[in-house]
Amino acid sequence: MTVLARGSSLLRGLLGRGPALGESAAPRVLSPGTAGRGSAGFRSSGVRYEAVVISGTEMAKQIQKEIHQGVESWIALGHRRPHLSIILVGDNPASHTYVRNKIKAASAVDHVDERTICNGISPEKDVDGFHIINIGRLCLYQHSLIPATAGAVWEIIKRTGIETFGKNVVVAGRSKNVGMPIAMLLHTDGEHERPGGDATVTIAHRYTPREQLKIHTQLADIIIVAAGIPKLITSDMVKEGAAVIDVGINYVHDPVTGKTKLVGDVDFEAVKEKASFITPVPGGVGPMTVAMLLKNTLLAAKKIIH
Amino acid sequence: MTVLARGSSLLRGLLGRGPALGESAAPRVLSPGTAGRGSAGFRSSGVRYEAVVISGTEMAKQIQKEIHQGVESWIALGHRRPHLSIILVGDNPASHTYVRNKIKAASAVDHVDERTICNGISPEKDVDGFHIINIGRLCLYQHSLIPATAGAVWEIIKRTGIETFGKNVVVAGRSKNVGMPIAMLLHTDGEHERPGGDATVTIAHRYTPREQLKIHTQLADIIIVAAGIPKLITSDMVKEGAAVIDVGINYVHDPVTGKTKLVGDVDFEAVKEKASFITPVPGGVGPMTVAMLLKNTLLAAKKIIH
């Protein structure tokens, strides 16, 4: 399972080159009439937002530059170059479904236990952050190797300058390597050993009734969605000026081109008219996840987390 | 710190004999006019709730009976009687403040690290559930020794028959031994190895603005409060028919008697007019925490969690 997760992260990295760019952290505030779209996005003040599209691709480049510098200084001190060994079954990105099915089939007959594999890795080399010790440390607000996707969401929020202190956050999705660690990072104390976001966090999931999800997202200053449902978050569910982080990866049939395309969980075109910040899919959380995996590799090589 | 937590749990147990009783799990539905109170509690149907007061004391007795039976069957199989060794500094319940201060003072000069102590205990004997392995297991939805207060809240909800699936829950308080594990138990999947509550959970805390807390609690079907603030939860914050679990322990000056009395975080008298279920302080979560500590002791003796 670790293999698959890492593989799909890389896949996302490969696919993650969107056209969107958002170097500035300040929201572009448009006055009425500067865009020809409906009035749904207008505030009582008369100004309205169009979201800054956060480019995960660009941000990931910056982080990779930092990692590169970190690696070089580390080697300059006489240390060995950090290594990341990826056990990727199959070498063609397009074969991921086949690989997934193969692993599924294998685990059904071989009783490969995901947890046994995760705990079998030495915790200080566990760059995925899935070892029980790393999860324990994360949940006890200590330094740990943080699951890469959760780390990516955290870095996007922090580097963009999106305020979390005392804010309402909805995390839609409760998986133990994405939704759960994101909720953990965001609700915890900013003064802890591993500082948290001090946000009020609502954890929603498949059993949250849709109308309740809408009530919660309408209150949210930040919406983070990792549900695997295209267009789960629509414009009417988003408060004006909210930040929207899309962790979804869905392959859908495009009736226009007849091809399969990658989309997230957010109705991007409509929501970006209302949000202050938004991440695209592809080119948002995906490439940042790869960058965070590399960052974890450097941290592991330096044995900073132990 | 472990010492203190366990000491104060026991203290709660000693103090936890309230007059309230609630053997029935069905809410008492009163028709209008049966009580001379205001109309705030009326539903559109004309009936209104007065909360069933859940007696933690009575429920704890039942659990202790079950544990007793469990211990006897265990011994009958030739095993040694389970032992719980409590390192309680000071033997007078009233001296807990003094003990707390002594521990505080000692840790300031001796550098006693709470985490080192928790992790120093063998995880399978860690009846407090504070060891990093137990926290990791809890957060990975595996069987674990669950922190006693969180276990108490869970048992109160389940044994009373309060529905959690798809419901809105607010947990006010984010401590790692109370609020965090409660949120973890309630939001997770009911189909996991260690079944969760499948609720939508909002984690609130000291940095949640009061007016935002109110918005969240008004949406909540279940409110769990562990904040240490008397009357934090007032009647206007509670949805009609909600269940209210009070984990607060506050010693306040009673101007009528001139003495110190124990109160929770809920404005009990007012909220019980609106809630469907409510736990009192004392006599609610306190005695149940002691029962769950004993249950953990039996589980540890049987080496069921490993």
XYZ file of C-alpha atoms in Angstrom:
612
model
C 0.000 0.000 0.000
C 2.915 2.269 0.744
C 4.208 1.405 -2.669
C 0.977 2.388 -4.297
C 0.610 5.618 -2.387
C 4.101 6.682 -3.280
C 3.595 5.648 -6.849
C 0.443 7.652 -7.198
C 2.110 10.653 -5.574
C 4.759 10.514 -8.221
C 2.126 10.079 -10.855
C 0.428 13.182 -9.600
C 3.760 14.931 -9.812
C 4.133 13.931 -13.422
C 0.654 15.021 -14.290
C 0.743 18.066 -12.071
C 1.732 20.781 -14.502
C -1.260 23.030 -14.779
C -1.273 26.381 -16.555
C -2.269 28.306 -13.429
C 0.195 30.521 -11.613
C -0.119 32.312 -8.336
C 3.147 33.822 -7.198
C 1.468 36.513 -5.136
C -0.019 35.719 -1.754
C -2.421 38.667 -1.849
C -5.936 38.022 -3.174
C -6.797 39.816 -6.362
C -9.786 41.945 -5.448
C -11.771 42.813 -8.522
C -14.174 45.691 -8.611
C -17.659 45.024 -10.053
C -17.750 44.922 -13.771
C -14.159 43.907 -14.325
C -15.359 40.407 -15.090
C -18.412 39.425 -17.024
C -19.693 36.790 -14.630
C -22.843 36.652 -12.509
C -23.440 38.638 -9.356
C -23.286 35.684 -6.970
C -19.794 36.669 -5.922
C -20.569 40.280 -4.995
C -20.096 41.473 -1.458
C -22.224 44.116 0.175
C -19.256 46.476 -0.176
C -19.498 46.119 -3.917
C -16.057 44.547 -4.320
C -15.772 40.905 -5.064
C -13.078 38.301 -4.988
C -11.682 36.180 -7.675
C -9.496 33.582 -6.120
C -5.751 33.581 -6.369
C -5.021 30.236 -7.983
C -2.207 28.760 -5.922
C 0.273 26.961 -8.114
C 1.467 23.879 -6.314
C 3.830 23.324 -9.230
C 5.580 26.654 -8.628
C 5.575 26.281 -4.874
C 6.984 22.760 -5.191
C 9.824 24.117 -7.363
C 10.680 26.575 -4.598
C 10.664 23.813 -1.962
C 12.771 21.573 -4.162
C 15.256 24.418 -4.498
C 15.390 24.668 -0.693
C 15.829 20.905 -0.423
C 18.601 21.020 -3.001
C 20.435 23.647 -0.954
C 19.816 21.552 2.176
C 21.262 18.468 0.505
C 24.335 20.326 -0.723
C 25.135 21.800 2.715
C 24.597 18.354 4.234
C 27.047 16.751 1.783
C 29.507 19.624 2.276
C 29.685 18.562 5.927
C 30.978 15.178 4.796
C 27.690 13.256 4.894
C 26.420 10.787 2.342
C 23.890 12.026 -0.235
C 20.318 11.210 0.952
C 18.717 8.304 -0.856
C 15.084 7.556 -1.515
C 14.456 4.010 -2.655
C 11.059 3.696 -4.239
C 9.615 0.260 -4.730
C 7.362 1.001 -7.644
C 5.709 -2.033 -9.200
C 5.586 -1.287 -12.912
C 7.463 1.557 -14.617
C 4.790 3.123 -16.774
C 2.691 5.843 -15.109
C -0.300 4.821 -17.176
C -0.141 1.333 -15.716
C -1.083 2.472 -12.214
C -4.573 0.965 -12.376
C -3.070 -2.331 -13.439
C -0.527 -2.089 -10.609
C -3.258 -1.247 -8.140
C -5.244 -4.282 -9.244
C -2.164 -6.469 -9.095
C -1.410 -5.365 -5.539
C -5.050 -5.834 -4.621
C -5.045 -9.325 -6.087
C -1.726 -10.174 -4.444
C -2.831 -8.962 -1.043
C -6.025 -10.976 -1.314
C -4.075 -14.249 -1.702
C -0.836 -13.429 0.161
C -2.382 -11.632 3.177
C -0.061 -8.674 2.835
C -0.987 -6.456 5.742
C -0.606 -2.733 5.096
C 0.043 -2.011 8.772
C 2.726 -4.701 9.066
C 4.532 -3.174 6.085
C 4.272 0.373 7.464
C 5.537 -0.683 10.892
C 8.246 -2.846 9.320
C 10.068 0.265 8.125
C 12.361 1.912 10.646
C 10.376 4.953 11.931
C 13.261 7.337 11.294
C 13.367 6.236 7.633
C 9.586 6.281 7.239
C 9.383 9.142 4.733
C 5.688 8.399 4.172
C 4.986 9.104 7.852
C 2.744 6.047 8.147
C 4.648 4.202 10.901
C 2.722 3.927 14.150
C 5.467 5.872 15.963
C 5.245 8.739 13.478
C 1.440 8.791 13.695
C 1.713 8.693 17.493
C 4.193 11.571 17.501
C 2.025 13.570 15.097
C -1.012 13.108 17.344
C 1.017 13.980 20.445
C 2.085 17.264 18.830
C 5.730 16.224 18.582
C 8.054 16.532 15.610
C 7.503 13.656 13.213
C 7.777 12.656 9.588
C 4.399 13.959 8.450
C 2.466 12.122 5.709
C 3.425 13.959 2.513
C -0.064 15.007 1.399
C -0.907 16.436 4.822
C 2.453 18.199 4.851
C 1.702 19.571 1.378
C -1.617 21.072 2.513
C 0.056 22.593 5.576
C 2.857 24.151 3.519
C 0.421 25.529 0.932
C -1.568 27.229 3.703
C 1.460 28.567 5.547
C 3.461 29.700 2.512
C 0.424 31.416 1.006
C -0.130 33.247 4.299
C -3.658 31.935 4.835
C -4.613 32.645 8.459
C -5.631 29.587 10.528
C -5.651 30.928 14.103
C -9.218 30.768 15.457
C -10.591 30.150 11.961
C -13.184 27.573 10.929
C -11.774 24.755 8.855
C -13.673 21.885 7.253
C -11.699 18.790 6.323
C -13.843 16.599 4.078
C -12.307 13.126 4.164
C -10.984 11.199 7.148
C -8.342 8.855 5.713
C -5.472 8.139 8.058
C -2.805 9.409 5.646
C -4.628 12.531 4.423
C -7.753 13.793 6.224
C -6.849 12.696 9.744
C -3.312 14.162 9.808
C -4.533 17.396 8.169
C -7.185 17.774 10.882
C -4.534 17.007 13.486
C -2.112 19.632 12.158
C -4.742 22.327 11.858
C -6.595 22.071 15.175
C -3.588 21.752 17.478
C -1.755 24.349 19.509
C 0.557 26.798 17.771
C 2.797 26.757 20.830
C 3.504 23.009 20.795
C 6.822 21.342 19.915
C 5.351 20.799 16.437
C 3.208 23.914 16.044
C -0.396 23.442 14.987
C -2.822 25.800 13.268
C -5.058 26.678 16.254
C -8.108 26.381 13.993
C -11.554 25.058 14.864
C -11.663 21.940 12.716
C -14.690 20.008 11.513
C -13.976 16.521 10.190
C -16.589 15.464 7.637
C -16.749 12.224 5.672
C -18.921 9.873 3.626
C -21.543 9.675 6.359
C -21.891 13.417 6.768
C -25.264 14.208 5.175
C -24.819 16.490 2.151
C -27.014 19.230 3.602
C -24.987 19.159 6.822
C -21.732 19.312 4.876
C -23.052 22.431 3.167
C -23.929 24.054 6.492
C -20.402 23.368 7.732
C -18.585 24.476 4.573
C -20.622 27.699 4.471
C -19.157 28.525 7.894
C -15.630 27.627 6.865
C -12.770 30.041 6.307
C -10.761 27.166 4.856
C -12.138 24.106 3.071
C -9.850 21.148 2.513
C -11.403 18.390 0.465
C -9.979 14.904 0.052
C -13.047 12.853 -0.673
C -12.543 11.527 -4.191
C -15.850 12.897 -5.456
C -15.780 15.251 -8.474
C -17.606 18.545 -7.856
C -18.380 17.623 -4.243
C -17.708 21.266 -3.335
C -19.878 23.577 -5.366
C -19.982 27.365 -5.344
C -23.105 27.586 -3.144
C -21.259 25.689 -0.409
C -18.403 28.200 -0.182
C -18.328 31.368 1.895
C -17.152 34.450 0.015
C -13.409 34.833 0.530
C -12.777 31.317 1.821
C -9.605 29.419 0.911
C -10.202 26.126 -0.883
C -7.566 23.381 -0.993
C -8.416 20.528 -3.343
C -6.748 17.186 -2.570
C -9.049 15.170 -4.844
C -7.729 13.024 -7.684
C -10.446 11.791 -10.003
C -10.169 10.558 -13.545
C -13.307 11.450 -15.449
C -14.454 11.063 -19.022
C -14.406 14.366 -20.897
C -17.368 14.371 -23.319
C -15.778 17.196 -25.347
C -12.457 15.513 -26.106
C -13.611 11.948 -25.517
C -10.550 11.450 -23.360
C -10.013 10.827 -19.662
C -9.032 13.891 -17.668
C -7.855 14.531 -14.126
C -10.109 16.644 -11.889
C -10.288 17.345 -8.170
C -13.227 17.391 -5.746
C -14.050 21.075 -6.285
C -16.151 22.683 -9.014
C -13.081 24.774 -9.803
C -14.419 27.260 -12.353
C -17.412 28.273 -10.237
C -15.713 28.186 -6.837
C -12.796 30.352 -7.924
C -15.285 33.196 -8.436
C -16.014 33.163 -4.705
C -12.886 31.945 -2.949
C -9.899 34.074 -1.943
C -7.438 31.269 -2.680
C -7.861 28.003 -4.528
C -5.593 25.161 -5.622
C -6.094 23.638 -9.060
C -6.064 19.960 -10.022
C -3.678 19.137 -11.600
C -0.908 21.477 -10.467
C -1.930 22.068 -6.866
C -1.519 19.631 -3.993
C -0.063 16.900 -6.259
C 3.373 18.380 -7.030
C 3.579 19.721 -3.470
C 3.108 16.165 -2.176
C 6.138 15.029 -4.161
C 8.143 17.974 -2.803
C 7.164 17.072 0.770
C 8.184 13.455 0.216
C 11.618 14.722 -0.805
C 11.705 17.046 2.187
C 10.929 14.066 4.438
C 13.776 12.200 2.761
C 16.208 14.977 3.652
C 14.866 15.122 7.224
C 15.255 11.350 7.503
C 18.822 11.477 6.129
C 19.730 14.157 8.643
C 18.062 12.087 11.388
C 16.362 15.242 12.643
C 13.213 13.342 13.597
C 13.895 10.550 16.059
C 1.807 13.778 35.155
C 0.383 10.329 34.786
C 0.302 10.172 38.535
C -1.637 13.365 38.770
C -4.124 12.403 36.103
C -4.816 9.108 37.738
C -5.000 10.735 41.156
C -7.522 13.255 39.991
C -9.583 10.556 38.279
C -9.818 8.734 41.562
C -10.624 11.948 43.307
C -13.446 12.447 40.877
C -14.568 8.947 41.683
C -14.650 9.708 45.393
C -16.568 12.902 44.884
C -18.688 11.518 42.133
C -21.839 10.530 43.987
C -24.505 12.879 42.796
C -28.188 12.571 43.571
C -29.211 12.216 39.911
C -30.344 8.911 38.498
C -31.142 7.940 34.964
C -31.596 4.232 34.537
C -33.785 4.609 31.464
C -32.247 5.339 28.093
C -35.457 6.866 26.711
C -35.847 10.617 26.977
C -38.655 11.779 29.200
C -40.906 13.737 26.891
C -43.040 16.160 28.805
C -46.183 17.632 27.357
C -46.658 21.403 27.637
C -47.797 22.572 30.989
C -46.328 19.704 32.962
C -43.594 21.993 34.145
C -43.832 25.644 35.009
C -40.818 26.801 33.057
C -40.549 29.197 30.105
C -41.445 28.381 26.543
C -37.863 28.334 25.223
C -37.861 24.569 25.306
C -41.032 24.063 23.276
C -40.875 22.379 19.921
C -43.163 23.175 17.073
C -45.009 19.937 17.849
C -45.872 21.325 21.255
C -43.986 18.664 23.214
C -40.784 19.539 24.916
C -37.873 17.658 26.356
C -36.485 17.563 29.785
C -33.182 15.787 29.680
C -32.643 12.343 31.060
C -29.876 12.877 33.581
C -27.384 10.092 32.914
C -25.973 8.747 36.130
C -22.319 7.959 35.604
C -22.295 6.577 39.139
C -24.940 3.970 38.303
C -23.426 3.143 34.923
C -20.004 2.784 36.529
C -21.468 0.309 39.053
C -22.762 -1.778 36.161
C -19.379 -1.714 34.416
C -17.587 -2.595 37.632
C -19.958 -5.577 37.990
C -18.984 -6.668 34.464
C -15.301 -6.198 35.269
C -15.743 -8.204 38.477
C -17.246 -11.067 36.473
C -14.446 -10.734 33.923
C -11.815 -10.900 36.657
C -13.414 -13.949 38.284
C -13.599 -15.883 34.991
C -10.008 -14.909 34.299
C -8.832 -16.202 37.681
C -10.954 -19.351 37.273
C -8.814 -20.134 34.222
C -5.760 -20.231 36.480
C -4.499 -16.691 35.871
C -3.160 -14.257 38.434
C -5.550 -11.568 39.734
C -5.039 -8.305 37.749
C -3.150 -5.631 39.629
C -3.262 -1.881 39.321
C -0.409 -0.109 41.047
C -1.170 3.550 41.553
C 1.641 5.881 42.398
C -0.318 8.534 44.206
C 1.763 11.229 45.830
C -0.070 12.101 49.021
C -2.933 10.094 50.526
C -5.513 12.748 51.248
C -7.941 13.538 48.420
C -8.108 17.128 49.586
C -4.391 17.507 49.106
C -4.542 17.222 45.334
C -3.772 20.892 44.755
C -0.756 20.582 46.977
C 0.311 17.425 45.120
C -0.181 19.132 41.790
C 1.982 22.031 42.904
C 4.608 19.691 44.281
C 4.787 17.797 40.983
C 4.899 21.072 39.100
C 7.699 22.316 41.314
C 9.574 19.031 41.099
C 9.328 18.874 37.322
C 10.586 22.447 37.072
C 13.856 21.565 38.884
C 14.235 17.833 38.042
C 13.229 18.047 34.350
C 10.744 15.217 34.663
C 9.418 14.814 31.166
C 5.792 13.707 30.949
C 6.336 11.996 27.594
C 9.404 10.086 28.821
C 7.363 8.752 31.751
C 4.405 7.771 29.523
C 6.665 6.006 27.027
C 8.656 4.394 29.829
C 5.687 2.227 30.716
C 5.294 -0.961 28.702
C 2.511 -0.183 26.165
C 0.556 -3.302 27.069
C 0.500 -2.225 30.734
C -0.288 1.391 29.927
C -3.792 1.499 31.444
C -3.883 5.278 31.025
C -3.539 4.839 27.265
C -0.952 7.626 27.059
C 1.933 5.615 25.550
C 2.868 6.685 22.036
C 2.051 3.195 20.732
C -1.430 3.311 22.250
C -2.049 6.810 20.878
C -0.749 5.646 17.490
C -3.037 2.601 17.539
C -6.008 4.729 18.597
C -5.386 7.139 15.711
C -4.910 4.251 13.266
C -8.299 2.837 14.267
C -6.792 -0.262 15.865
C -7.606 -1.777 19.238
C -5.735 0.037 21.988
C -5.865 0.911 25.635
C -8.005 4.038 25.338
C -7.451 6.971 27.725
C -9.985 6.406 30.503
C -11.891 9.689 30.214
C -12.331 9.286 26.456
C -13.424 5.688 27.025
C -15.887 6.910 29.650
C -17.501 9.374 27.244
C -17.706 6.689 24.557
C -19.344 4.164 26.919
C -21.821 6.746 28.205
C -22.904 7.515 24.652
C -23.082 3.880 23.535
C -24.749 2.470 26.655
C -27.321 5.259 26.691
C -28.111 4.531 23.051
C -27.324 8.034 21.804
C -27.028 7.872 18.003
C -23.712 9.072 16.555
C -23.858 7.884 12.918
C -23.912 10.928 10.634
C -24.624 13.229 13.576
C -22.961 16.543 14.365
C -20.701 16.426 17.404
C -18.833 19.304 19.001
C -15.876 18.441 21.221
C -14.879 21.551 23.166
C -11.343 20.941 24.411
C -8.383 19.463 22.546
C -6.185 17.916 25.250
C -4.318 14.834 24.147
C -5.797 12.617 26.851
C -9.409 13.842 26.659
C -10.567 16.011 23.751
C -8.317 14.568 21.045
C -9.076 10.863 21.703
C -12.807 11.623 22.048
C -12.774 13.344 18.654
C -10.816 10.407 17.257
C -13.286 7.814 18.571
C -16.346 9.694 17.383
C -15.401 10.683 13.826
C -13.876 7.376 12.713
C -15.388 4.525 10.754
C -17.834 2.171 12.455
C -16.465 -0.671 10.334
C -12.864 -0.390 11.509
C -11.002 -2.852 13.740
C -11.809 -0.503 16.611
C -15.208 0.839 15.554
C -15.701 4.589 15.542
C -18.842 6.679 15.821
C -19.128 7.844 12.184
C -20.054 11.325 13.396
C -19.110 14.674 11.866
C -16.863 16.075 14.585
C -15.930 19.685 15.241
C -12.945 20.192 17.523
C -13.170 23.525 19.334
C -10.760 24.974 21.893
C -9.529 28.083 23.685
C -8.949 29.915 20.415
C -12.402 29.208 19.017
C -14.181 32.570 19.262
C -17.179 32.336 21.618
C -19.673 33.355 18.941
C -18.279 30.684 16.613
C -18.482 28.075 19.368
C -22.143 28.962 19.776
C -22.798 28.568 16.039
C -21.190 25.134 16.149
C -22.886 23.928 19.338
C -26.283 25.070 18.010
C -25.765 22.651 15.099
C -24.640 19.812 17.353
C -26.615 16.683 18.156
C -24.015 15.865 20.806
C -21.933 18.357 22.769
C -18.940 17.068 24.709
C -17.258 19.701 26.796
C -13.871 19.337 28.453
C -12.686 22.900 28.693
C -12.436 23.610 32.411
C -14.651 26.689 32.238
C -17.770 26.785 34.475
C -20.971 27.529 32.515
C -19.138 27.587 29.193
C -22.155 25.842 27.670
C -25.322 27.798 28.301
C -28.877 26.959 27.312
C -28.943 29.289 24.284
C -26.010 27.360 22.800
C -27.814 24.012 22.845
C -30.132 22.652 20.172
C -33.388 21.251 21.492
C -32.992 17.525 22.081
C -29.184 17.467 21.946
C -27.155 15.188 24.218
C -24.714 16.998 26.507
C -21.733 15.240 28.086
C -19.927 17.324 30.684
C -16.278 16.388 31.302
C -15.468 19.600 33.181
C -14.096 19.606 36.726
C -14.117 23.014 38.328
C -13.989 23.918 41.982
C -15.946 27.107 42.550
C -16.875 29.147 45.597
C -20.525 28.719 46.518
C -21.765 32.084 47.852
C -24.776 30.387 49.512
C -22.871 27.876 51.633
C -19.547 29.713 51.626
C -17.896 26.452 50.669
C -16.093 25.187 47.587
C -18.187 23.029 45.295
C -17.518 20.907 42.251
C -19.175 21.945 38.976
C -18.730 21.030 35.325
C -18.518 23.176 32.196
C -22.270 23.183 31.541
C -24.966 25.419 33.009
C -26.659 22.223 34.154
C -30.001 23.482 35.482
C -30.792 25.518 32.377
C -29.398 23.119 29.784
C -31.275 20.112 31.144
C -34.504 21.867 30.140
C -33.454 21.648 26.520
C -31.247 18.591 26.150
C -32.436 15.030 25.609
C -29.628 13.587 27.724
C -27.204 15.243 30.107
C -24.487 14.080 32.489
C -24.202 15.760 35.874
C -21.045 16.878 37.677
C -20.374 15.238 40.062
C -21.756 11.790 39.288
C -21.362 11.706 35.514
C -18.138 11.232 33.599
C -16.018 11.112 36.805
C -17.076 7.704 38.187
C -17.202 6.303 34.649
C -13.548 7.314 34.183
C -12.588 5.245 37.211
C -14.587 2.295 35.848
C -12.825 2.562 32.489
C -9.440 2.650 34.187
C -10.353 -0.634 35.871
C -11.589 -2.018 32.567
C -8.238 -1.112 30.990
C -6.523 -2.902 33.868
C -8.444 -6.082 33.096
C -7.718 -5.737 29.360
C -4.019 -5.235 30.156
C -3.967 -8.266 32.478
C -5.563 -10.400 29.776
C -3.060 -9.000 27.249
C -5.920 -8.503 24.811
C -4.363 -5.315 23.434
C -0.866 -5.837 22.070
